[in-house]
Amino acid sequence: MLATEDILETIGMIREECLDIRTITMGISLYDCQSDDPGRLCTKIYDKIMNSARNLVSTGEEISKYYGIPIINKRVSVTPVALLAGGLNRDGVVRIAKTMDKAAAELGINFIGGYSALVQKGFTNGSRTLIDSIPEALASTERVCSSVNAASTKAGINMDAVAEMGRIIKETAYLTRDNGSLGCAKLVVFANVPEDNPFMAGAFHGVGEPETVINVGVSGPGVVASAIRRAGYCSLADLAELIKKTAFKITRVGQLVALAASEKLNVPFGIVDLSLAPTPAIGDSVAYILESMGLEQCGCPGTTAALAMLNDAVKKGGVMASSQVGGLSGAFIPVSEDAGMIAAARSGMLSIEKLEAMTAVCSVGLDMIAIPGDTSAEAISGIIADELSIGVVNFKTTAARLIPAYGSKVGDTINFGGLLGEAPVMPIKTGSPEKFIHRGGRIPAPIQSLKN
Amino acid sequence: MKAVISVIGKDSVGIIAKVSTECAACGVNICDISQTILNGYFTMIMIADISDINIPFTDFVDRMATLGTANSLQIQAMHEDIFNSMHHI
């Protein structure tokens, strides 16, 4: 029998604390679309996406209504396009991006991921062409998201790719300058990228995935923050228990929705991504969780420790709640998408250096950070290399989604709107890593013993 | 199979009657009713059996929402599985 207090708790989480399912993402393999002819290839890609995901949005809406839980995004990820691009020139690859964009628009989804390349050890012809085309692809599409995996613990860091991505990000910022360099918000550089991530901009359908798959990303920073506030003063051990229990409840909803979507769409259930994904809405902030744990403001001393505990507790609670867990799984700290992070960055309490430290203990990395428009490509590559090295050495996923907003300077605010929020332009150190970046080559894979 | 119908808003005469009438029309049998105050709002929770519901459940959700709007209330029907998933192992 359902207890009234349990019912009220669930309703309160949804109504007052912004509990939602952040995304149902359908992964679709495009391997069977291979063709030498770009026109034929694009037709097959379009047909495959449309046939596979035709009912994705309506099914998501039906599940949302059935259980009374908001499902914010319905999205699609596809096979890394670089794997299909070997025989194409740059125009041919951009044509694929436009095809993906057209399919996404007709499906009614806001993002489609997979304009991606895996180059941690080196470039294929296809990955080189794709990376070269990213600025044009992002500038000429609305919904396409791009990612490049430039490092892994087993391969090390491809510094040629890191150097190239500095230039690509700058060019993307320039080509999308009329929209606050929005193209850069749809471009991520990864280390140890997961192949089943449902979250954008880094989602793609990995090479070991089935033909189609349903992955679900949960959310709920507001629920965790409220639970902590209600608990009042208690020890950190008690707090960890509370976060675990709350994460369990959040994730159970994700599991329920994932199984329902899988059944209704007749597509295998992949994973639930145990993430605390903030939005710019007040009360839906990871920074506020850290502050409710006892920090005066996110970014102050103690922030990394609080985040480490939060991230660990979320995983411990979530992993019990779902039969299959994967993706990025952890607390996200995208600056522009988190009201508390925005405030902390604006006040100067939160610096890029502190954010970098935080990414060593939580999910993903330097995410949605606006930096001055005159930042050099080498400096951007240097920041990316720093971030990827944390992932490579610690055997975890890290990433960089940096926005050198064209023409912006420190103190400006770049407004992206919607879930992407607004980003205060943050200062970076001015010393140049130019000679280091221009050496090129690969930073070797790190030793996996002697772990100090 | 059960559903939870929550009615949130300002208390007024005839709320239960209106919701009950709509439920009866849809073949939904009310099993239990409780009332409380949630964040300062009158909140009524109904547990209803939807085994013999005569319309798709998502249509029933819409009808409840429409009834709520017409009476300046928020009425939401939710399938019980979301509560079972979250609170029962």
Coordinates of C-alpha atoms in Angstrom, one line a residue, chain A residues 5-451:
Chain A
E5 CA 4.0 10.7 3.1
D6 CA 5.7 8.8 0.2
I7 CA 3.2 10.1 -2.3
L8 CA 3.6 13.7 -1.0
E9 CA 7.4 13.3 -1.1
T10 CA 7.4 12.3 -4.7
I11 CA 4.9 15.0 -5.7
G12 CA 7.0 17.6 -3.8
M13 CA 10.2 16.5 -5.6
I14 CA 8.5 17.0 -9.0
R15 CA 6.6 20.1 -8.2
E16 CA 8.9 22.0 -5.9
E17 CA 12.4 20.6 -6.4
C18 CA 12.7 20.3 -10.2
L19 CA 12.9 16.5 -10.3
D20 CA 12.9 15.4 -13.9
I21 CA 14.2 13.0 -16.4
R22 CA 16.8 15.1 -18.2
T23 CA 16.9 13.0 -21.4
I24 CA 15.8 9.8 -23.2
T25 CA 18.5 9.4 -25.8
M26 CA 18.2 6.8 -28.5
G27 CA 21.5 5.5 -29.9
I28 CA 21.4 4.5 -33.5
S29 CA 24.1 2.6 -35.4
L30 CA 24.8 4.0 -38.9
Y31 CA 27.2 1.2 -39.9
D32 CA 24.7 -0.1 -42.5
C33 CA 24.5 3.3 -44.1
Q34 CA 28.1 3.1 -45.6
S35 CA 28.4 4.3 -49.1
D36 CA 31.1 5.9 -51.4
D37 CA 28.5 8.3 -52.7
P38 CA 27.7 11.2 -50.4
G39 CA 24.2 11.5 -51.7
R40 CA 23.4 7.9 -51.2
L41 CA 25.1 7.9 -47.8
C42 CA 23.0 10.9 -46.6
T43 CA 19.8 9.3 -47.8
K44 CA 20.5 6.1 -46.0
I45 CA 21.5 8.0 -42.8
Y46 CA 18.3 10.1 -43.0
D47 CA 16.1 7.1 -43.5
K48 CA 17.8 5.1 -40.7
I49 CA 17.4 7.9 -38.2
M50 CA 13.8 8.6 -39.1
N51 CA 12.8 5.0 -39.2
S52 CA 14.5 4.2 -35.8
A53 CA 13.4 7.3 -33.9
R54 CA 10.0 8.1 -35.5
N55 CA 8.1 7.5 -32.3
L56 CA 10.8 8.7 -29.8
V57 CA 9.2 12.1 -29.0
S58 CA 5.6 10.9 -28.8
T59 CA 6.6 7.9 -26.6
G60 CA 8.6 10.2 -24.3
E61 CA 5.6 12.5 -24.0
E62 CA 3.3 9.5 -23.3
I63 CA 5.5 8.1 -20.6
S64 CA 5.8 11.6 -19.1
K65 CA 2.1 11.9 -18.8
Y66 CA 1.6 8.3 -17.6
Y67 CA 3.9 8.7 -14.6
G68 CA 3.6 12.4 -14.1
I69 CA 7.3 13.0 -14.4
P70 CA 8.7 15.7 -16.7
I71 CA 11.0 14.3 -19.4
I72 CA 12.8 17.4 -20.6
N73 CA 14.7 16.1 -23.7
K74 CA 14.3 13.4 -26.2
R75 CA 17.4 13.0 -28.3
V76 CA 19.3 10.9 -30.7
S77 CA 23.0 9.8 -30.8
V78 CA 24.6 8.1 -33.8
T79 CA 27.7 6.2 -34.7
P80 CA 30.7 8.6 -34.8
V81 CA 30.4 10.1 -38.2
A82 CA 34.2 10.0 -38.7
L83 CA 33.8 6.2 -39.1
L84 CA 31.6 6.8 -42.2
A85 CA 33.7 9.7 -43.6
G86 CA 36.8 7.9 -44.9
G87 CA 35.9 8.3 -48.5
L88 CA 34.4 11.7 -48.3
N89 CA 35.8 15.2 -48.7
R90 CA 34.9 18.1 -46.4
D91 CA 31.8 19.1 -48.2
G92 CA 30.5 15.5 -48.1
V93 CA 31.0 15.3 -44.3
V94 CA 29.2 18.7 -43.8
R95 CA 26.4 17.3 -45.9
I96 CA 26.0 14.5 -43.3
A97 CA 25.8 17.1 -40.5
K98 CA 23.0 18.9 -42.5
T99 CA 21.3 15.6 -43.0
M100 CA 21.4 14.9 -39.2
D101 CA 20.1 18.4 -38.5
K102 CA 17.2 17.9 -40.9
A103 CA 16.3 14.5 -39.4
A104 CA 16.5 16.0 -35.9
A105 CA 14.2 18.9 -36.8
E106 CA 11.6 16.6 -38.3
L107 CA 11.7 14.3 -35.3
G108 CA 11.1 17.2 -33.0
I109 CA 14.3 16.7 -30.9
N110 CA 16.6 19.6 -29.9
F111 CA 19.9 17.9 -30.3
I112 CA 21.5 15.0 -32.2
G113 CA 25.0 13.8 -31.2
G114 CA 27.6 11.8 -33.0
Y115 CA 29.4 14.3 -35.3
S116 CA 32.4 12.8 -33.6
A117 CA 35.8 11.3 -34.0
L118 CA 37.9 9.1 -31.8
V119 CA 41.6 10.1 -32.3
Q120 CA 43.3 9.3 -29.0
K121 CA 46.0 7.5 -30.8
G122 CA 46.0 9.1 -34.2
F123 CA 44.0 10.3 -37.1
T124 CA 42.3 8.3 -39.8
N125 CA 41.5 10.1 -43.1
G126 CA 37.9 10.2 -42.0
S127 CA 38.6 11.7 -38.6
R128 CA 40.9 14.3 -40.1
T129 CA 38.2 15.4 -42.6
L130 CA 35.5 15.4 -39.9
I131 CA 37.5 17.5 -37.4
D132 CA 38.4 19.9 -40.2
S133 CA 34.7 20.3 -41.0
I134 CA 33.5 20.9 -37.4
P135 CA 33.4 24.7 -37.5
E136 CA 31.4 24.8 -40.8
A137 CA 29.1 21.9 -39.7
L138 CA 28.3 23.6 -36.4
A139 CA 27.8 27.0 -38.0
S140 CA 25.5 25.6 -40.7
T141 CA 23.3 23.4 -38.4
E142 CA 21.2 24.0 -35.3
R143 CA 20.9 20.7 -33.6
V144 CA 24.1 18.8 -34.4
C145 CA 26.5 18.2 -31.5
S146 CA 30.1 17.3 -32.0
S147 CA 32.7 15.6 -29.9
V148 CA 36.3 14.5 -30.2
N149 CA 38.1 12.0 -28.0
A150 CA 41.7 13.1 -28.0
A151 CA 43.0 11.0 -25.1
S152 CA 42.7 7.8 -23.1
T153 CA 44.4 6.2 -20.3
K154 CA 45.6 3.4 -22.6
A155 CA 46.7 5.6 -25.5
G156 CA 47.9 8.7 -23.8
I157 CA 47.1 12.2 -25.1
N158 CA 47.2 12.9 -28.8
M159 CA 48.6 16.4 -28.6
D160 CA 48.3 16.9 -32.3
A161 CA 44.6 16.5 -31.9
V162 CA 44.6 18.8 -28.8
A163 CA 46.5 21.5 -30.8
E164 CA 44.1 21.1 -33.7
M165 CA 41.1 21.4 -31.4
G166 CA 42.3 24.7 -30.1
R167 CA 42.2 26.0 -33.6
I168 CA 38.9 24.4 -34.4
I169 CA 37.3 25.9 -31.3
K170 CA 38.5 29.3 -32.2
E171 CA 37.2 28.9 -35.7
T172 CA 33.9 27.7 -34.5
A173 CA 33.6 30.7 -32.2
Y174 CA 34.3 33.0 -35.1
L175 CA 31.8 31.3 -37.5
T176 CA 29.0 31.4 -34.9
R177 CA 30.0 34.9 -33.5
D178 CA 26.5 36.2 -34.2
N179 CA 25.0 33.8 -31.6
G180 CA 27.5 34.3 -28.8
S181 CA 29.8 31.7 -30.4
L182 CA 27.1 29.2 -29.6
G183 CA 28.8 26.6 -31.8
C184 CA 31.4 26.0 -29.1
A185 CA 28.6 25.0 -26.7
K186 CA 27.9 22.0 -29.0
L187 CA 31.6 20.8 -29.2
V188 CA 33.4 18.8 -26.5
V189 CA 36.9 17.4 -26.4
F190 CA 37.2 14.3 -24.3
A191 CA 39.5 11.9 -22.5
N192 CA 38.2 8.4 -21.9
V193 CA 34.9 9.2 -23.6
P194 CA 32.1 6.8 -22.6
E195 CA 30.3 5.2 -25.6
D196 CA 26.9 5.1 -24.0
N197 CA 26.5 8.7 -22.7
P198 CA 23.0 10.1 -23.2
F199 CA 24.0 13.7 -22.4
M200 CA 24.8 16.3 -25.0
A201 CA 27.0 17.6 -26.4
G202 CA 29.1 14.5 -26.0
A203 CA 26.7 11.7 -26.8
F204 CA 27.4 9.3 -29.6
H205 CA 26.5 5.7 -30.3
G206 CA 29.7 3.7 -29.5
V207 CA 31.3 1.0 -31.7
G208 CA 30.3 -1.8 -29.2
E209 CA 26.7 -0.8 -28.9
P210 CA 23.8 -2.7 -30.3
E211 CA 21.9 -1.6 -33.5
T212 CA 19.7 0.7 -31.4
V213 CA 19.6 1.4 -27.7
I214 CA 17.8 3.6 -25.1
N215 CA 19.9 5.4 -22.6
V216 CA 18.4 7.7 -19.9
G217 CA 19.9 10.5 -18.0
V218 CA 18.4 11.5 -14.7
S219 CA 18.6 14.8 -12.9
G220 CA 17.6 16.2 -9.6
P221 CA 20.1 18.6 -8.0
G222 CA 17.2 20.5 -6.4
V223 CA 15.9 17.3 -4.7
V224 CA 19.4 16.6 -3.1
A225 CA 19.8 20.2 -2.0
S226 CA 16.3 20.3 -0.4
A227 CA 17.0 17.0 1.4
I228 CA 20.2 18.4 2.8
R229 CA 18.6 21.6 3.9
R230 CA 15.7 19.7 5.6
A231 CA 18.2 17.5 7.5
G232 CA 19.7 20.5 9.2
Y233 CA 23.0 20.0 11.1
C234 CA 24.3 16.5 10.9
S235 CA 27.7 14.8 10.5
L236 CA 29.2 14.3 7.0
A237 CA 28.7 10.6 7.3
D238 CA 25.0 11.1 8.0
L239 CA 24.9 13.6 5.1
A240 CA 26.5 11.0 2.8
E241 CA 23.8 8.5 3.8
L242 CA 21.1 11.0 3.1
I243 CA 22.5 11.8 -0.4
K244 CA 22.7 8.1 -1.2
K245 CA 19.1 7.6 -0.3
T246 CA 18.0 10.6 -2.3
A247 CA 20.1 9.5 -5.3
F248 CA 18.5 6.1 -5.0
K249 CA 15.0 7.5 -5.3
I250 CA 15.9 9.8 -8.2
T251 CA 17.6 7.0 -10.1
R252 CA 14.7 4.6 -9.6
V253 CA 12.5 7.0 -11.6
G254 CA 15.2 6.9 -14.3
Q255 CA 15.1 3.2 -14.3
L256 CA 11.3 3.1 -14.5
V257 CA 11.3 5.5 -17.5
A258 CA 14.1 3.7 -19.2
L259 CA 12.4 0.4 -19.1
A260 CA 9.1 1.9 -20.2
A261 CA 10.7 3.6 -23.1
S262 CA 12.6 0.5 -24.1
E263 CA 9.4 -1.6 -24.0
K264 CA 7.2 0.9 -25.9
L265 CA 9.8 1.6 -28.6
N266 CA 10.9 -2.1 -28.8
V267 CA 14.5 -1.0 -28.4
P268 CA 17.0 -2.5 -25.9
F269 CA 17.5 -0.7 -22.6
G270 CA 21.2 0.4 -22.4
I271 CA 22.0 2.3 -19.3
V272 CA 20.8 4.9 -16.8
D273 CA 23.3 7.7 -16.4
L274 CA 23.4 8.6 -12.7
S275 CA 24.0 12.2 -13.1
L276 CA 23.1 15.3 -11.2
A277 CA 22.6 17.6 -14.1
P278 CA 21.8 21.2 -13.2
T279 CA 19.7 23.7 -15.1
P280 CA 19.8 27.5 -14.9
A281 CA 16.5 27.4 -13.0
I282 CA 16.7 28.6 -9.4
G283 CA 16.9 25.5 -7.1
D284 CA 18.3 23.2 -9.7
S285 CA 21.9 23.8 -9.0
V286 CA 24.8 21.5 -8.1
A287 CA 26.6 24.6 -6.6
Y288 CA 23.6 25.1 -4.2
I289 CA 24.0 21.5 -3.0
L290 CA 27.6 22.2 -2.1
E291 CA 26.5 25.4 -0.4
S292 CA 23.8 23.6 1.5
M293 CA 26.5 21.2 2.7
G294 CA 28.1 24.2 4.5
L295 CA 30.2 26.2 2.0
E296 CA 29.7 29.9 2.0
Q297 CA 29.9 29.9 -1.8
C298 CA 30.9 27.3 -4.4
G299 CA 34.6 27.7 -5.1
C300 CA 35.7 28.5 -1.6
P301 CA 38.1 26.2 0.3
G302 CA 36.4 22.9 0.9
T303 CA 34.6 22.8 -2.5
T304 CA 36.6 20.0 -3.9
A305 CA 36.1 17.8 -0.8
A306 CA 32.4 18.5 -0.7
L307 CA 32.0 17.7 -4.4
A308 CA 34.0 14.5 -4.0
M309 CA 31.7 13.3 -1.3
L310 CA 28.6 14.3 -3.2
N311 CA 29.7 12.6 -6.3
D312 CA 30.6 9.4 -4.5
A313 CA 27.3 9.3 -2.6
V314 CA 25.3 9.9 -5.8
K315 CA 27.0 6.9 -7.4
K316 CA 26.6 4.6 -4.4
G317 CA 22.9 5.4 -4.1
G318 CA 22.3 5.3 -7.8
V319 CA 24.0 2.1 -8.6
M320 CA 21.7 0.2 -6.3
A321 CA 18.7 1.7 -8.0
S322 CA 19.4 0.7 -11.6
S323 CA 20.1 -2.6 -13.2
Q324 CA 22.5 -1.1 -15.7
V325 CA 24.5 2.0 -15.1
G326 CA 26.8 3.8 -17.4
G327 CA 27.5 7.0 -19.3
L328 CA 29.1 9.8 -17.4
S329 CA 27.5 9.1 -14.0
G330 CA 28.3 11.8 -11.5
A331 CA 27.7 15.4 -10.7
F332 CA 27.9 17.8 -13.6
I333 CA 29.4 21.3 -13.1
P334 CA 28.6 23.2 -16.3
V335 CA 29.1 26.8 -15.3
S336 CA 26.5 28.5 -17.6
E337 CA 23.8 25.9 -16.8
D338 CA 24.0 26.2 -13.0
A339 CA 22.6 29.3 -11.3
G340 CA 25.0 28.8 -8.3
M341 CA 28.0 28.3 -10.5
I342 CA 27.2 31.4 -12.5
A343 CA 26.9 33.5 -9.3
A344 CA 30.2 32.1 -7.9
A345 CA 32.0 32.7 -11.2
R346 CA 30.6 36.2 -11.4
S347 CA 31.7 37.0 -7.8
G348 CA 35.2 35.8 -8.5
M349 CA 34.9 33.0 -5.9
L350 CA 35.0 30.3 -8.6
S351 CA 38.0 30.3 -10.9
I352 CA 38.9 28.0 -13.8
E353 CA 41.7 26.6 -11.7
K354 CA 39.3 25.6 -9.0
L355 CA 36.9 24.1 -11.5
E356 CA 39.8 22.1 -12.9
A357 CA 40.5 20.7 -9.5
M358 CA 36.8 19.9 -9.0
T359 CA 36.8 17.9 -12.3
A360 CA 39.3 15.5 -10.7
V361 CA 36.6 14.2 -8.4
C362 CA 33.4 14.5 -10.4
S363 CA 31.8 13.9 -13.7
V364 CA 33.0 15.3 -17.0
G365 CA 35.1 18.4 -16.8
L366 CA 35.6 22.1 -17.7
D367 CA 32.1 22.5 -19.0
M368 CA 30.3 25.4 -20.6
I369 CA 32.9 27.9 -19.6
A370 CA 33.2 31.2 -21.4
I371 CA 36.7 32.6 -21.8
P372 CA 37.9 35.9 -23.4
G373 CA 37.5 36.0 -27.2
D374 CA 41.1 36.9 -27.7
T375 CA 42.3 33.7 -26.0
S376 CA 44.9 32.1 -28.3
A377 CA 44.3 28.7 -29.9
E378 CA 47.4 27.5 -28.0
A379 CA 46.0 28.6 -24.7
I380 CA 42.8 26.8 -25.4
S381 CA 44.8 23.7 -26.3
G382 CA 46.8 24.1 -23.1
I383 CA 43.6 24.2 -21.0
I384 CA 42.3 21.1 -22.9
A385 CA 45.6 19.3 -22.3
D386 CA 45.5 20.0 -18.6
E387 CA 41.9 18.8 -18.3
L388 CA 42.5 15.6 -20.4
S389 CA 45.6 14.8 -18.4
I390 CA 43.5 14.6 -15.2
G391 CA 41.3 12.0 -16.9
V392 CA 44.1 10.0 -18.4
V393 CA 46.1 9.7 -15.2
N394 CA 43.0 9.0 -13.0
F395 CA 41.4 6.6 -15.4
K396 CA 38.2 8.6 -15.6
T397 CA 36.3 10.7 -18.2
T398 CA 37.2 14.3 -18.4
A399 CA 36.3 16.8 -21.1
A400 CA 36.5 20.5 -22.0
R401 CA 33.7 22.5 -23.5
L402 CA 35.1 26.0 -23.7
I403 CA 33.6 29.0 -25.4
P404 CA 36.0 31.7 -26.4
A405 CA 33.1 34.0 -27.3
Y406 CA 34.1 36.2 -30.2
G407 CA 34.8 39.8 -29.1
S408 CA 34.1 39.1 -25.4
K409 CA 36.2 40.2 -22.5
V410 CA 36.4 39.2 -18.8
G411 CA 33.2 40.4 -17.0
D412 CA 30.9 40.1 -20.0
T413 CA 28.1 37.7 -19.9
I414 CA 27.3 35.4 -22.9
N415 CA 23.6 34.5 -22.9
F416 CA 22.8 31.2 -24.7
G417 CA 19.2 30.9 -23.5
G418 CA 17.3 27.9 -22.5
L419 CA 19.0 25.0 -20.8
L420 CA 22.4 26.3 -21.9
G421 CA 22.0 29.3 -19.7
E422 CA 24.4 32.2 -19.5
A423 CA 28.1 32.3 -19.0
P424 CA 30.1 35.0 -17.3
V425 CA 33.4 35.4 -19.2
M426 CA 36.1 34.0 -16.8
P427 CA 39.7 35.1 -16.7
I428 CA 42.5 32.7 -17.6
K429 CA 46.2 32.9 -16.8
T430 CA 48.0 34.8 -19.6
G431 CA 51.3 32.8 -19.8
S432 CA 51.6 31.1 -23.1
P433 CA 52.0 27.3 -23.6
E434 CA 52.7 27.9 -27.3
K435 CA 56.0 26.1 -27.5
F436 CA 54.7 23.1 -25.5
I437 CA 51.6 22.8 -27.7
H438 CA 53.6 23.1 -30.9
R439 CA 55.9 20.2 -30.1
G440 CA 53.0 18.0 -31.1
G441 CA 53.2 14.2 -30.9
R442 CA 51.6 12.1 -28.2
I443 CA 52.0 12.2 -24.4
P444 CA 52.5 8.5 -23.6
A445 CA 50.0 6.5 -21.7
P446 CA 50.6 6.8 -17.9
I447 CA 51.9 4.0 -15.7
Q448 CA 49.1 2.3 -13.9
S449 CA 51.1 1.3 -10.8
L450 CA 53.1 3.4 -8.3
K451 CA 50.0 5.5 -7.9

